[in-house]
PDB file of C-alpha atoms in Angstrom:
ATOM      1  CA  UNK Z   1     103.239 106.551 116.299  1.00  0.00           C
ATOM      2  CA  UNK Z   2     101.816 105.206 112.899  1.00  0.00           C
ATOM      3  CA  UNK Z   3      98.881 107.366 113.622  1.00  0.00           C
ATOM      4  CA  UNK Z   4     100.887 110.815 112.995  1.00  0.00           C
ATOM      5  CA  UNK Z   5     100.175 111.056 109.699  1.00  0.00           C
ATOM      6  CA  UNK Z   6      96.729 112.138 110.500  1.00  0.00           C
ATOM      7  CA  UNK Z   7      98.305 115.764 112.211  1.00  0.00           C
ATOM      8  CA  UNK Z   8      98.146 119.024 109.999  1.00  0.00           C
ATOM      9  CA  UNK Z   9     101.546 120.284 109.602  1.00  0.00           C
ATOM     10  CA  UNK Z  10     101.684 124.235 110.683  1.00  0.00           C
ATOM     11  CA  UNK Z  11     103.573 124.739 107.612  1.00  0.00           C
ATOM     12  CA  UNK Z  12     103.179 124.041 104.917  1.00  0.00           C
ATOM     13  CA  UNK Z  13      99.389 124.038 106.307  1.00  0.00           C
ATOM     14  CA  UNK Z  14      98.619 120.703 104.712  1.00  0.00           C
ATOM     15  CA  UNK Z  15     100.031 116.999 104.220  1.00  0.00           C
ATOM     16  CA  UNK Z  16      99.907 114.865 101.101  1.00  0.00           C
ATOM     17  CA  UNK Z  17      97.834 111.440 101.741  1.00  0.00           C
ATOM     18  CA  UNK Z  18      96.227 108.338 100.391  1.00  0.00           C
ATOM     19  CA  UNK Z  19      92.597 107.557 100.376  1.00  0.00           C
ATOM     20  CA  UNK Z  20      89.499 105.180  99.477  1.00  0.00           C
ATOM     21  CA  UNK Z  21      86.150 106.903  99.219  1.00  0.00           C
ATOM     22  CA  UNK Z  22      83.159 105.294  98.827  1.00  0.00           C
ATOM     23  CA  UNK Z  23      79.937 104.469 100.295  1.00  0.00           C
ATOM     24  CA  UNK Z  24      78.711 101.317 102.748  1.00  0.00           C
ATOM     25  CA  UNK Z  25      76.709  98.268 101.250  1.00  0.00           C
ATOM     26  CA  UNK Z  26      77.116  96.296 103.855  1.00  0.00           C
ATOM     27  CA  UNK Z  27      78.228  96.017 108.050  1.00  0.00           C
ATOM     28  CA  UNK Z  28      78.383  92.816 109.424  1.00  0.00           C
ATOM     29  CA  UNK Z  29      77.844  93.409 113.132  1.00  0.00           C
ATOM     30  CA  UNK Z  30      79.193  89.621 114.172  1.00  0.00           C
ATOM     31  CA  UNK Z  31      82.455  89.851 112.000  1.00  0.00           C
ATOM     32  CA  UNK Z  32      83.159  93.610 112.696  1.00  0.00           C
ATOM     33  CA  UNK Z  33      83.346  93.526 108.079  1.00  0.00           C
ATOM     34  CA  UNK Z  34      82.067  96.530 106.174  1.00  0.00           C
ATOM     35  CA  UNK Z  35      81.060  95.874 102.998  1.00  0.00           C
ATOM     36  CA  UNK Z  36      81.613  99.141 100.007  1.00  0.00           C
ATOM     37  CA  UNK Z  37      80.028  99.199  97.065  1.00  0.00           C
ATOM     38  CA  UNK Z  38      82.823  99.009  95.283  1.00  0.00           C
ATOM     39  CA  UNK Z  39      83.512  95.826  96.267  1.00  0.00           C
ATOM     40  CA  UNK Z  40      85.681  95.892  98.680  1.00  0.00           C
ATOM     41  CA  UNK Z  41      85.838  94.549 102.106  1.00  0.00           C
ATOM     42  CA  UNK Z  42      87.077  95.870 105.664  1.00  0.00           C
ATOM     43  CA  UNK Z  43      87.674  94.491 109.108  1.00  0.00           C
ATOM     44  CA  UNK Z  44      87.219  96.944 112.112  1.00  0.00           C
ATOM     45  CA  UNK Z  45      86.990  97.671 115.753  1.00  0.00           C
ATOM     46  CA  UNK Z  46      83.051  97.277 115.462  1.00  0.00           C
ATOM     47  CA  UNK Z  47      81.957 101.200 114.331  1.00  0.00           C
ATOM     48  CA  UNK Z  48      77.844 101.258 113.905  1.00  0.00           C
ATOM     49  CA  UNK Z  49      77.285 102.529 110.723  1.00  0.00           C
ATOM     50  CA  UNK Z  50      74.661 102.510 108.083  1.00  0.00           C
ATOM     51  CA  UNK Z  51      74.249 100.935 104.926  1.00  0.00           C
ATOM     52  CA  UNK Z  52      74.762 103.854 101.840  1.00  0.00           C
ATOM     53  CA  UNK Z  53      76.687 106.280 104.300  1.00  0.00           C
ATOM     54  CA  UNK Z  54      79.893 107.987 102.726  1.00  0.00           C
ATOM     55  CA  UNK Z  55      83.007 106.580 103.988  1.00  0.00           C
ATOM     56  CA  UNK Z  56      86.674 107.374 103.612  1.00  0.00           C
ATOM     57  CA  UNK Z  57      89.375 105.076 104.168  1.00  0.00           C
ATOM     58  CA  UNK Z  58      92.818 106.841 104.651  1.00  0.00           C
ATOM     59  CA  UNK Z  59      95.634 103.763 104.666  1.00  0.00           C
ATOM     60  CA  UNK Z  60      98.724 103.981 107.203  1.00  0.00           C
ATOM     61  CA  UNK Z  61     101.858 104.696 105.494  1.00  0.00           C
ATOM     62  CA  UNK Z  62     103.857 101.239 105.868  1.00  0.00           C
ATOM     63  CA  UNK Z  63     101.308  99.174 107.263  1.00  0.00           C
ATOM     64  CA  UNK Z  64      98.533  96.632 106.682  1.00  0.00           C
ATOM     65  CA  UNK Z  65      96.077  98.968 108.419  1.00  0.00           C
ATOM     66  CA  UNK Z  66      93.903 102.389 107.559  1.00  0.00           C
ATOM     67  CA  UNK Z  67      92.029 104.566 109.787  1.00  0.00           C
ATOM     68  CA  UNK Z  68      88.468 104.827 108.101  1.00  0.00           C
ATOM     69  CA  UNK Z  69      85.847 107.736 108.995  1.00  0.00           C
ATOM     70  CA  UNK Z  70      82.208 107.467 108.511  1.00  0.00           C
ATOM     71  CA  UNK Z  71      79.155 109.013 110.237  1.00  0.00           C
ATOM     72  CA  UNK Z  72      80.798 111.022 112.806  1.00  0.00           C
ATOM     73  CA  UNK Z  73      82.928 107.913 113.934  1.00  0.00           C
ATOM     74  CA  UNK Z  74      86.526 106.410 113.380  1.00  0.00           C
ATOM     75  CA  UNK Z  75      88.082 103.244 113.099  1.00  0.00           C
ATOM     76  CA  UNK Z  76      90.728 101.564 112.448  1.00  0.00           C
ATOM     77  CA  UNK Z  77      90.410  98.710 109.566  1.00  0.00           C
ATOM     78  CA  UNK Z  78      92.412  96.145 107.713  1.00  0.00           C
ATOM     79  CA  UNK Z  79      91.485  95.028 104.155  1.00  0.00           C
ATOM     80  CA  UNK Z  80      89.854  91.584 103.806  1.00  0.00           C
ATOM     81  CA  UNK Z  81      88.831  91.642 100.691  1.00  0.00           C
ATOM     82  CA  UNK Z  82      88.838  93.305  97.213  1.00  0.00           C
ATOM     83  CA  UNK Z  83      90.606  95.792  95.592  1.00  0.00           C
ATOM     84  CA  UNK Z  84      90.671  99.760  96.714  1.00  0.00           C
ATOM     85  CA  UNK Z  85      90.953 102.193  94.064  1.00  0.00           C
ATOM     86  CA  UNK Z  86      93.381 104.656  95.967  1.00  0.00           C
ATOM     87  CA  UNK Z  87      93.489 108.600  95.822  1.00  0.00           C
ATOM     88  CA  UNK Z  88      95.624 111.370  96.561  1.00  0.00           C
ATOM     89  CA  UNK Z  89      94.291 114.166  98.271  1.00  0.00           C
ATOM     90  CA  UNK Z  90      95.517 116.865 101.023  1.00  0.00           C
ATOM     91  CA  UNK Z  91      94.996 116.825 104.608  1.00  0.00           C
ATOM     92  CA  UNK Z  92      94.268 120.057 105.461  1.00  0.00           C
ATOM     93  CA  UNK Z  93      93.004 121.712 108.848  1.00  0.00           C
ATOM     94  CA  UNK Z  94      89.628 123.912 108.056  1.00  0.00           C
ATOM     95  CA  UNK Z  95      90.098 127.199 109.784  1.00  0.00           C
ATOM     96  CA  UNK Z  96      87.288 129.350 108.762  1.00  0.00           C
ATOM     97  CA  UNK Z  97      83.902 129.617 107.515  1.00  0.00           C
ATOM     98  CA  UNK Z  98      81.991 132.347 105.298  1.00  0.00           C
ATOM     99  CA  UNK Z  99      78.522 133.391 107.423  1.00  0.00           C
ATOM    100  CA  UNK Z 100      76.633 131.423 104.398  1.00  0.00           C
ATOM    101  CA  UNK Z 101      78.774 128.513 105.116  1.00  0.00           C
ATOM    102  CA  UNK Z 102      79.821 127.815 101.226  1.00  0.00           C
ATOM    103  CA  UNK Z 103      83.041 128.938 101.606  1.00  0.00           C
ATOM    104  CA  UNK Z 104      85.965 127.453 103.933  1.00  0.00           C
ATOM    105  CA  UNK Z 105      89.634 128.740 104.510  1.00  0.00           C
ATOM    106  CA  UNK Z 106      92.221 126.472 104.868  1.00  0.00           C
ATOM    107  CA  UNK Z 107      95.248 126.072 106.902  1.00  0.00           C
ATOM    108  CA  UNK Z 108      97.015 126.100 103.661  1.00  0.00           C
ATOM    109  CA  UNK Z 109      95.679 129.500 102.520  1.00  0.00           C
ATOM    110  CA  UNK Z 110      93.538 127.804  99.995  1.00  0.00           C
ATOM    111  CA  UNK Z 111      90.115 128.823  99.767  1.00  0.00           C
ATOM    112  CA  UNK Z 112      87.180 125.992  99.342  1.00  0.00           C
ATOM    113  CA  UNK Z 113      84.438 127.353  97.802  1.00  0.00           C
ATOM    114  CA  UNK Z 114      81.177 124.429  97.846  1.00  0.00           C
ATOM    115  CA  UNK Z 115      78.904 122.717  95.397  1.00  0.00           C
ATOM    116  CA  UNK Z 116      75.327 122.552  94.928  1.00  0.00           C
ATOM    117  CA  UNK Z 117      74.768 120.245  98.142  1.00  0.00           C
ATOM    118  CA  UNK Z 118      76.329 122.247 100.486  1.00  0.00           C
ATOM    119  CA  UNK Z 119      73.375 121.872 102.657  1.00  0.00           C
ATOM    120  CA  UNK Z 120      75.096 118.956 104.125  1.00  0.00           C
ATOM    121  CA  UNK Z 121      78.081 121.589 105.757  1.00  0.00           C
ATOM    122  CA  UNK Z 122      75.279 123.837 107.527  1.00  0.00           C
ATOM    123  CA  UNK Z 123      76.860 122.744 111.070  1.00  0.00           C
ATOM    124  CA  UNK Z 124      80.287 122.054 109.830  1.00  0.00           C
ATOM    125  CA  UNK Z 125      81.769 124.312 112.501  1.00  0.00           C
ATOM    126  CA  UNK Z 126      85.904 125.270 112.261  1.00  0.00           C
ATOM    127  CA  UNK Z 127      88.187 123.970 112.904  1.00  0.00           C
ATOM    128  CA  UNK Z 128      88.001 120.814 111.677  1.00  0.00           C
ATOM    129  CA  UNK Z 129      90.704 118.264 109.476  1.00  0.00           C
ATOM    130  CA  UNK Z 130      89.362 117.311 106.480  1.00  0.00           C
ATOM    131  CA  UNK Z 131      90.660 115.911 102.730  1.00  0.00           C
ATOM    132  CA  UNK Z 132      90.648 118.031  99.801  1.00  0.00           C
ATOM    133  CA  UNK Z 133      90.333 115.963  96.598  1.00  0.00           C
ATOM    134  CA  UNK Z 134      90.281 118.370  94.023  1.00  0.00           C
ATOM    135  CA  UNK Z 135      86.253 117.629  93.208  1.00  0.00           C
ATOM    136  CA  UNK Z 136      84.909 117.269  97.040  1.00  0.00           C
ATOM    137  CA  UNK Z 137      85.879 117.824 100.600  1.00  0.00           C
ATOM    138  CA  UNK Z 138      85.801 115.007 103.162  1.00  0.00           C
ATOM    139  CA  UNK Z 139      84.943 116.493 106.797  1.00  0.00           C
ATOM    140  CA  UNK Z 140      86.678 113.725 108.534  1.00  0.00           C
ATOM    141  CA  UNK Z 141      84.968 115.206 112.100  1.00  0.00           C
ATOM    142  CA  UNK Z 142      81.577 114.837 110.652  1.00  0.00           C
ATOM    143  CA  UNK Z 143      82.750 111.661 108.492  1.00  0.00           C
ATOM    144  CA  UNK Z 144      80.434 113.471 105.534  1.00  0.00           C
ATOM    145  CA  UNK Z 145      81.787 115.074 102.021  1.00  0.00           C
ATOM    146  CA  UNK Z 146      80.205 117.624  99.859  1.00  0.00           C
ATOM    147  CA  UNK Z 147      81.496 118.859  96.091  1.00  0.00           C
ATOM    148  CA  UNK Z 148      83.579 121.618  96.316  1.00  0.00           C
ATOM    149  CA  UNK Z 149      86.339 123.664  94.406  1.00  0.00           C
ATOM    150  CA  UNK Z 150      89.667 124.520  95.522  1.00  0.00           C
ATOM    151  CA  UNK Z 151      90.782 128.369  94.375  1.00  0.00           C
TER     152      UNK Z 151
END
């Protein structure tokens, strides 16, 4: 299924993929489009989201399409218009979380430690797949991100 690539491997613990971040401008309800600020534009399924919520867009290996994540919801989209900057980050499964919930253990064995708005992960509850960027994590669950630090 072209969806696989969104399963954790057990080992290594984590899987290498591409993604768009950004945040909505834009959702036309009529045309199913959601417009990013940076420009870009994507056709969907018809998710209800809000303008200025994060988003991130992970694109199907070999195909047209990308599963995108926003709000708590999922979609699959198609670019109409624009150009994405893509990303490489890891898909990881989250597997733990400290009782002050700034600190998250990975199915890798890597250790997340959070930024300064890690407010936002209060109900963040394990386990959960997310992308690690390097600078942020992207609860893909929750559809939210927060700064954090990989160690």
């Amino acid at each position: 299924s072209p969806l696989d690539f969104l399963s954790v491997p057990a080992d290594p613990g984590y899987r290498q993929v591409s993604y768009i971040e950004g945040q909505i401008l834009d959702v036309d309800v009529r045309s199913h489009v959601i417009t990013l600020m940076d420009g870009t534009a994507w056709e969907g399924g018809g998710m209800i989201l809000l303008p200025v919520a994060d988003i991130i867009i992970l694109p199907i290996p070999g195909e047209s399409l990308a599963v995108a994540y926003s709000g708590g919801m999922m979609d699959v989209v198609r670019l109409v218009g624009g150009t994405p900057i893509v990303r490489s980050g890891l898909l990881v499964k989250v597997t733990e979380k400290n009782s002050r919930g700034d600190v998250l253990k990975l199915s890798s064995g890597d250790v997340v430690e959070l930024g300064y708005d890690s407010y936002r992960a209060a109900t963040w509850l394990p386990p959960f797949d997310a992308v690690v960027t390097g600078r942020k994590i992207y609860n893909l669950r929750r559809g939210q991100s927060v700064q954090a630090t990989t160690f």
